[in-house]
Coordinates of C-alpha atoms in Angstrom, one line a residue:
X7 CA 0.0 0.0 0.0
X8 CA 2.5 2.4 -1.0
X9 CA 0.6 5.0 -2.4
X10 CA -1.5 5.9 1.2
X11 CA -0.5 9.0 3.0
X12 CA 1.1 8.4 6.0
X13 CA -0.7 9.7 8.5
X14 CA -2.9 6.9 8.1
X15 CA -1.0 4.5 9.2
X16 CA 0.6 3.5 12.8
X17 CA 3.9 1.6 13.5
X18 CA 4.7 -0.5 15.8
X19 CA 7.7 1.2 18.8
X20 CA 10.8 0.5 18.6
X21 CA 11.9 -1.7 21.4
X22 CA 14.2 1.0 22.5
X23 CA 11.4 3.2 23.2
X24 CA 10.0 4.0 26.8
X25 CA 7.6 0.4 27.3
X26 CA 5.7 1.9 30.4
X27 CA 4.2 5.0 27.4
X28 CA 2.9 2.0 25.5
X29 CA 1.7 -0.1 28.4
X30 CA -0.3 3.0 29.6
X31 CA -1.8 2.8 26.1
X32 CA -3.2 -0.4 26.4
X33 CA -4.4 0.0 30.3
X34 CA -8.0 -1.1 31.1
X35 CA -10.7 0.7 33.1
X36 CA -11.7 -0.4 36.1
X37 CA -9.0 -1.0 39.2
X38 CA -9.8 -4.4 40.3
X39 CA -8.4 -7.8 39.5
X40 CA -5.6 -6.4 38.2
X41 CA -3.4 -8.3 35.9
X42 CA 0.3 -7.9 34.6
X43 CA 2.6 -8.5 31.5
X44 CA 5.9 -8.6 32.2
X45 CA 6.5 -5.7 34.9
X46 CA 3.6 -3.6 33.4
X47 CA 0.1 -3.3 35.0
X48 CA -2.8 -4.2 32.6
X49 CA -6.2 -3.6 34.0
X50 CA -9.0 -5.8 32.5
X51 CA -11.6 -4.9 29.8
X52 CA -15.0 -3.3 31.1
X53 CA -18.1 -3.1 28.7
X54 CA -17.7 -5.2 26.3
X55 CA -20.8 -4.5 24.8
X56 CA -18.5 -1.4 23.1
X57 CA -16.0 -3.8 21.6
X58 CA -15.1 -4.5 18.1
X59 CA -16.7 -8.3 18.0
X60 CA -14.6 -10.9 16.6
X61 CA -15.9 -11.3 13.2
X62 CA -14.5 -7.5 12.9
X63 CA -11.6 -9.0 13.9
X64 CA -12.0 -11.6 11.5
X65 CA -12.3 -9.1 8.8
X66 CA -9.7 -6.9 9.5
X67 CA -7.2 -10.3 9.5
X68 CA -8.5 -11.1 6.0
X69 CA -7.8 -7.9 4.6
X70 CA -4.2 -7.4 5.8
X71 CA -2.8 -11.0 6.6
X72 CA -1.3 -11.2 2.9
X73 CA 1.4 -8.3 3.5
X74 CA 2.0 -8.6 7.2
X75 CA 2.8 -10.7 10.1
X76 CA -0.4 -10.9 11.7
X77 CA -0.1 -13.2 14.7
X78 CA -3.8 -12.9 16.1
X79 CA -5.8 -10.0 17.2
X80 CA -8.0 -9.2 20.4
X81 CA -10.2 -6.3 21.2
X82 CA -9.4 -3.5 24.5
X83 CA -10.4 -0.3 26.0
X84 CA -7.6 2.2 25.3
X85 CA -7.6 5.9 25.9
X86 CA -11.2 5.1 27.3
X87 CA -12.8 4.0 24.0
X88 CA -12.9 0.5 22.2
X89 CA -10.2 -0.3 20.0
X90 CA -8.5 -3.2 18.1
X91 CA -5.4 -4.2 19.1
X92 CA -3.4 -6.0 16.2
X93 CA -0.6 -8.8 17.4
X94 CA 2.7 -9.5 15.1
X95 CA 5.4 -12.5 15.4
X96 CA 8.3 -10.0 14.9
X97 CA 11.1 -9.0 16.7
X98 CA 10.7 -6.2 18.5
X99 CA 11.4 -2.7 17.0
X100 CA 10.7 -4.1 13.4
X101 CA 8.1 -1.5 11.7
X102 CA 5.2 -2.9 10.5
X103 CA 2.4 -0.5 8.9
X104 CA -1.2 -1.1 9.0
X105 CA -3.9 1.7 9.1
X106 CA -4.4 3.6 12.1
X107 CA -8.2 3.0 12.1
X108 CA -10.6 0.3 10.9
X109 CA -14.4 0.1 10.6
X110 CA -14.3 3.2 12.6
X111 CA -11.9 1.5 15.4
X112 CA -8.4 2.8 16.3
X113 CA -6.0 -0.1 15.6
X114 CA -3.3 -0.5 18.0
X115 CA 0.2 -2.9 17.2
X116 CA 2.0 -5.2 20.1
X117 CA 4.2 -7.7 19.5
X118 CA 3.5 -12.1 20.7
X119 CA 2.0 -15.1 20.1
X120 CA -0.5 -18.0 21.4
X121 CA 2.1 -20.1 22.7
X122 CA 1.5 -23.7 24.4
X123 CA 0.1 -23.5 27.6
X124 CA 2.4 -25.7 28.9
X125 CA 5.2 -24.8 30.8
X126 CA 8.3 -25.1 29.1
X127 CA 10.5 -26.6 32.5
X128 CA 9.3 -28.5 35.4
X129 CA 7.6 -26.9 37.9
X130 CA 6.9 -27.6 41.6
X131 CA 2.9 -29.5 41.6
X132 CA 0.4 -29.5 44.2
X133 CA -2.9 -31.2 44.4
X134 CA -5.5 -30.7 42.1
X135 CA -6.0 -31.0 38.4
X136 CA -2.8 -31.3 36.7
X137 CA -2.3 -34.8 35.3
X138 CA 1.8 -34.2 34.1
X139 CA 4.8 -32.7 35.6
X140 CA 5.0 -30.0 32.7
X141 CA 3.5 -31.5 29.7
X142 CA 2.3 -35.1 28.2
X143 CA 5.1 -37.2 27.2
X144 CA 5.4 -39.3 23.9
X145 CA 3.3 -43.0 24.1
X146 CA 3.8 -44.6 27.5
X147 CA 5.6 -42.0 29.7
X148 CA 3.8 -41.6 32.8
X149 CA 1.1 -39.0 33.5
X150 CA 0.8 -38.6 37.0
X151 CA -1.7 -36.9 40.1
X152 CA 0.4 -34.7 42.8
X153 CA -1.1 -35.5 45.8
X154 CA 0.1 -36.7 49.4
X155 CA -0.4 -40.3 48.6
X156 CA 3.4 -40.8 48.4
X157 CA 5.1 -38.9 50.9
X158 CA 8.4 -39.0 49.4
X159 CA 7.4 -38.1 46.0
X160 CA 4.6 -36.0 46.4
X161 CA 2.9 -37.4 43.7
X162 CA 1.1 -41.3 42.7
X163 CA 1.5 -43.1 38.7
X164 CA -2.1 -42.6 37.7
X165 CA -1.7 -43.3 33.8
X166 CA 0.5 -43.6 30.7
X167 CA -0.2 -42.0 27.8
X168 CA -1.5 -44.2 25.2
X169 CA -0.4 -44.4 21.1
X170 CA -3.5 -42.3 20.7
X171 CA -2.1 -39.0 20.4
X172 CA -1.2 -36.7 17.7
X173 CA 0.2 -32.6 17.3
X174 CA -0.2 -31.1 14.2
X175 CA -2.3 -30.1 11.5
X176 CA -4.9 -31.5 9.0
X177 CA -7.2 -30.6 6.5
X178 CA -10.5 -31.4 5.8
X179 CA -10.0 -31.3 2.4
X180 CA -7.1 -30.5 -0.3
X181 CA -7.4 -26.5 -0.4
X182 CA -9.0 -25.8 3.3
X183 CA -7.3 -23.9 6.0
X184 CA -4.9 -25.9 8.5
X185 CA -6.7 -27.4 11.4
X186 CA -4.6 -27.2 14.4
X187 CA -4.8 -31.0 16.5
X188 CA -3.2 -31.2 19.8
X189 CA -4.5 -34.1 22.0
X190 CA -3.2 -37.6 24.0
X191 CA -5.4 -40.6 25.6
X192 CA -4.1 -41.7 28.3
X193 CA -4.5 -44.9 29.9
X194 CA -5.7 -45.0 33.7
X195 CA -3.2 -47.5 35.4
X196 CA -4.7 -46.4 39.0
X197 CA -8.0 -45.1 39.5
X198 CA -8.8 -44.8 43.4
X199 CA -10.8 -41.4 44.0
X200 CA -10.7 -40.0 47.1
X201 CA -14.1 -40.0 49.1
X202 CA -15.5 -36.8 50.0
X203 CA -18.9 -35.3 50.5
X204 CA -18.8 -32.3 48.4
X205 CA -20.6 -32.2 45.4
X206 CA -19.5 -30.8 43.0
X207 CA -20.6 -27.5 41.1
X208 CA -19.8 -27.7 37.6
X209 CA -19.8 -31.9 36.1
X210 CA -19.6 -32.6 32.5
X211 CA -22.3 -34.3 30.8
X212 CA -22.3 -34.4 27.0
X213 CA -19.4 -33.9 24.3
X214 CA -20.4 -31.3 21.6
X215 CA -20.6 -32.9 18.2
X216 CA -20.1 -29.8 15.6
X217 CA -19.3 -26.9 14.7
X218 CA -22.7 -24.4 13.5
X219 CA -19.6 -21.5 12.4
X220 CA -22.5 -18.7 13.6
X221 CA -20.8 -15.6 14.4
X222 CA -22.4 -15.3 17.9
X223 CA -21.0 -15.4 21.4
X224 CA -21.3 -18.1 23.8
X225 CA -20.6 -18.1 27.6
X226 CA -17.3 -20.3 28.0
X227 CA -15.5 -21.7 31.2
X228 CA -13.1 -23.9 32.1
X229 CA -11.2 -25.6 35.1
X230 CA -7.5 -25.6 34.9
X231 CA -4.0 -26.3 36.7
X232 CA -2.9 -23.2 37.1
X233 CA -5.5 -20.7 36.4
X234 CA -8.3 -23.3 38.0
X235 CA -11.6 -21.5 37.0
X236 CA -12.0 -18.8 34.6
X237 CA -14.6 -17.5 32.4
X238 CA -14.9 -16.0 28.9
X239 CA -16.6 -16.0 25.5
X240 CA -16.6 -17.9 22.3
X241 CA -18.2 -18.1 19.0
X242 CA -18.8 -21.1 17.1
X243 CA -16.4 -20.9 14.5
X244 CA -13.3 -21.8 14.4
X245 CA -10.6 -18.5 13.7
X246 CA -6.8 -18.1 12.7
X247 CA -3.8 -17.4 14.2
X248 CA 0.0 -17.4 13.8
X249 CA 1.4 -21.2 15.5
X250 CA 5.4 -20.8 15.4
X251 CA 5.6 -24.5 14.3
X252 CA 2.9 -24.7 11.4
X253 CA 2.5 -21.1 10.7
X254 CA -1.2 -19.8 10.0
X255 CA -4.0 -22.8 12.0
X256 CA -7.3 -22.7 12.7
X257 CA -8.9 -23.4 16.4
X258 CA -11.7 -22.0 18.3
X259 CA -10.7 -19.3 20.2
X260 CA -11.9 -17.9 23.8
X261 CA -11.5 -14.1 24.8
X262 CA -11.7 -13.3 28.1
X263 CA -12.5 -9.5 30.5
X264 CA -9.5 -11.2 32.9
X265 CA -6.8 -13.6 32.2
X266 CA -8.9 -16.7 31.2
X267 CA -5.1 -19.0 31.2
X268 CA -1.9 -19.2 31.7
X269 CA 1.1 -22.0 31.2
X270 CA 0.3 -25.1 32.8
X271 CA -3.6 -25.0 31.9
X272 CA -2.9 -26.6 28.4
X273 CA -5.4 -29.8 28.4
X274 CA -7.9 -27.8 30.5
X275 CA -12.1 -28.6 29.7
X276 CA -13.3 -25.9 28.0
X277 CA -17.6 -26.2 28.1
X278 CA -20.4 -24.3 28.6
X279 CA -23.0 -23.5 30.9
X280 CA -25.0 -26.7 29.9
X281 CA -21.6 -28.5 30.6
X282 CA -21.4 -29.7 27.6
X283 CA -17.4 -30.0 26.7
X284 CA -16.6 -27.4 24.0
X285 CA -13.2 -28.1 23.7
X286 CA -9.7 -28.8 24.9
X287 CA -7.7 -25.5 26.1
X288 CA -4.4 -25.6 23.6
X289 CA -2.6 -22.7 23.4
X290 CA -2.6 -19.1 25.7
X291 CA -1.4 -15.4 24.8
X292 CA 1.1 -13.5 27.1
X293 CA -1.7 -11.8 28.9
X294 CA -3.9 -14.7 29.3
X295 CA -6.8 -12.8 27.7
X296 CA -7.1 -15.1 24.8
X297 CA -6.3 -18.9 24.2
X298 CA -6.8 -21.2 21.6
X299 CA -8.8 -24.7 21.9
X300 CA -9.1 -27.2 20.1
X301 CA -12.5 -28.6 19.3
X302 CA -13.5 -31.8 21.1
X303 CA -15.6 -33.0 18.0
X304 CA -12.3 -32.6 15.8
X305 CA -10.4 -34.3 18.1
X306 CA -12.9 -37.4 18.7
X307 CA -13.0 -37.7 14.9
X308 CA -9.5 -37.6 13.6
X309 CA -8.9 -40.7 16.6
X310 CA -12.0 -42.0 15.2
X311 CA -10.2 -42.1 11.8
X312 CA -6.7 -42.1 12.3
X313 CA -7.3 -44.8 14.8
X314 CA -10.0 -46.8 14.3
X315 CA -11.2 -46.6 18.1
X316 CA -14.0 -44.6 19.8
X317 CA -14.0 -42.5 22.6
X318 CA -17.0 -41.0 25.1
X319 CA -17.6 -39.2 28.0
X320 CA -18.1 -41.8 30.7
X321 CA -21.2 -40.0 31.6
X322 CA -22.5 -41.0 28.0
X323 CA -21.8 -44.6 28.4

């Protein structure tokens, strides 16, 4: 777009520039539930109602993804008015020009990418949800439950993973987008639960079985490691953005008013309010306010397929 004046357009800061200037740019209303990037305070999205919705989002990716690095974008107050904030996978301090306004929104640049939300070392467990000491292993490492079970551990063998498992990307058919498939079965080697008398809030009952791709919002939440329970909002349509292994995939993707995950929620449920499980949580920004999941009906027919087996919700049996 060499021929647009350019006042129109907004480039990205170089790194050398004063951070805490473009952090203030990007602050939130409201001063509760404060959350951070790096050393800089981020105050979460209020009336969302104002936002640019995510098929604006959508739009604005299709009409500049060809000519730049587009890694994924997400919607914020800035300056105390709605605004679309654009996300690149460049180094920081590499210019990148896009217009400074679109569909009557200011844009804004930053610089990341939905990473794994898996940690990336071994971290110290305590009881709950996780299932692995940082991630799942290749076919028949152990998956295990911290707990107090084994004193000297800290943790008890609860399953291997099993040879159904598979990362990476399909399509559906020989020109459609790349599908982004992250998933492992595991194999329950010890299944004792512990008795209590709580019941419990939230229990999933049913697995959803397609996708309806209507550009509408649904109340999401999930239960994870790290994070534990978090709420945010999804449409039914699966949406890009930038993987740094297999470039440009397609997941459903959650946005949140808080940080909805963080590293060491990847494998969380992802359902609704009818508990009925959405998805598998894959993937996480740096701010938490966005993460990608994989769809549980995707996931249940490429084992289906590549496997030859069946799985169901317990529940469903």
């Amino acid at each position: 777009m060499p021929n647009e004046p350019k006042a129109k357009f907004t480039n990205l800061i170089p790194a050398e520039a004063d951070l805490s200037e473009t952090f203030n740019r990007l602050s939130m209303t409201e001063k509760k539930s404060q959350s951070y990037i790096g050393d800089q305070e981020i105050l979460p999205i209020t009336g969302t109602g104002m936002l640019p919705r995510r098929v604006i989002l959508s739009r604005f990716w299709s009409t500049y993804i060809k000519d730049t690095p587009l890694s994924y974008m997400n919607s914020g107050i800035v300056n105390g008015g709605p605004a679309i904030i654009a996300y690149v996978h460049v180094p920081k301090g590499t210019p990148v020009e896009l217009p400074a306004e679109f569909e009557g929104y200011p844009v804004l640049l930053d610089y990341g990418t939905i990473e794994p939300a898996c940690h990336t070392r071994p971290v110290a467990l305590s009881p709950g949800i996780s299932i692995g000491s940082h991630s799942v292993g290749n076919t028949d490492s152990t998956v295990i439950q911290p707990g107090s079970s084994d004193a000297e551990k800290g943790y008890t063998i609860c399953a291997k993973v099993s040879k159904y498992n598979f990362y990476g990307v399909i399509h559906e058919h020989e020109d459609a987008d790349a599908l982004l498939l992250d998933y492992a079965f595991c194999e329950v080697i010890n299944s004792q639960v512990v008795s209590t008398n709580n019941t419990p809030e939230f229990c999933i009952s049913n697995t959803k079985d397609s996708g309806s791709g209507l550009e509408i919002e649904y109340e999401i939440r999930k239960f994870g490691r790290t994070t534990n329970y978090t709420e945010g909002v999804v449409e039914d349509r699966l949406e890009f953005f930038y993987n740094r292994k297999f470039g440009h995939v397609k997941t459903l993707v959650v946005s949140a008013k808080e940080r909805f995950g963080a590293p060491g929620d990847s494998g969380s449920p992802v359902f609704d309010k009818n508990n009925t499980l959405w998805g598998i949580l894959q993937g996480v920004s740096p701010d938490g306010l966005l993460v990608s999941v994989v769809p549980i009906h995707l996931i249940l027919q490429h084992v289906r397929s590549e496997f030859e087996v069946s799985f169901k919700l317990m529940s469903e049996i």
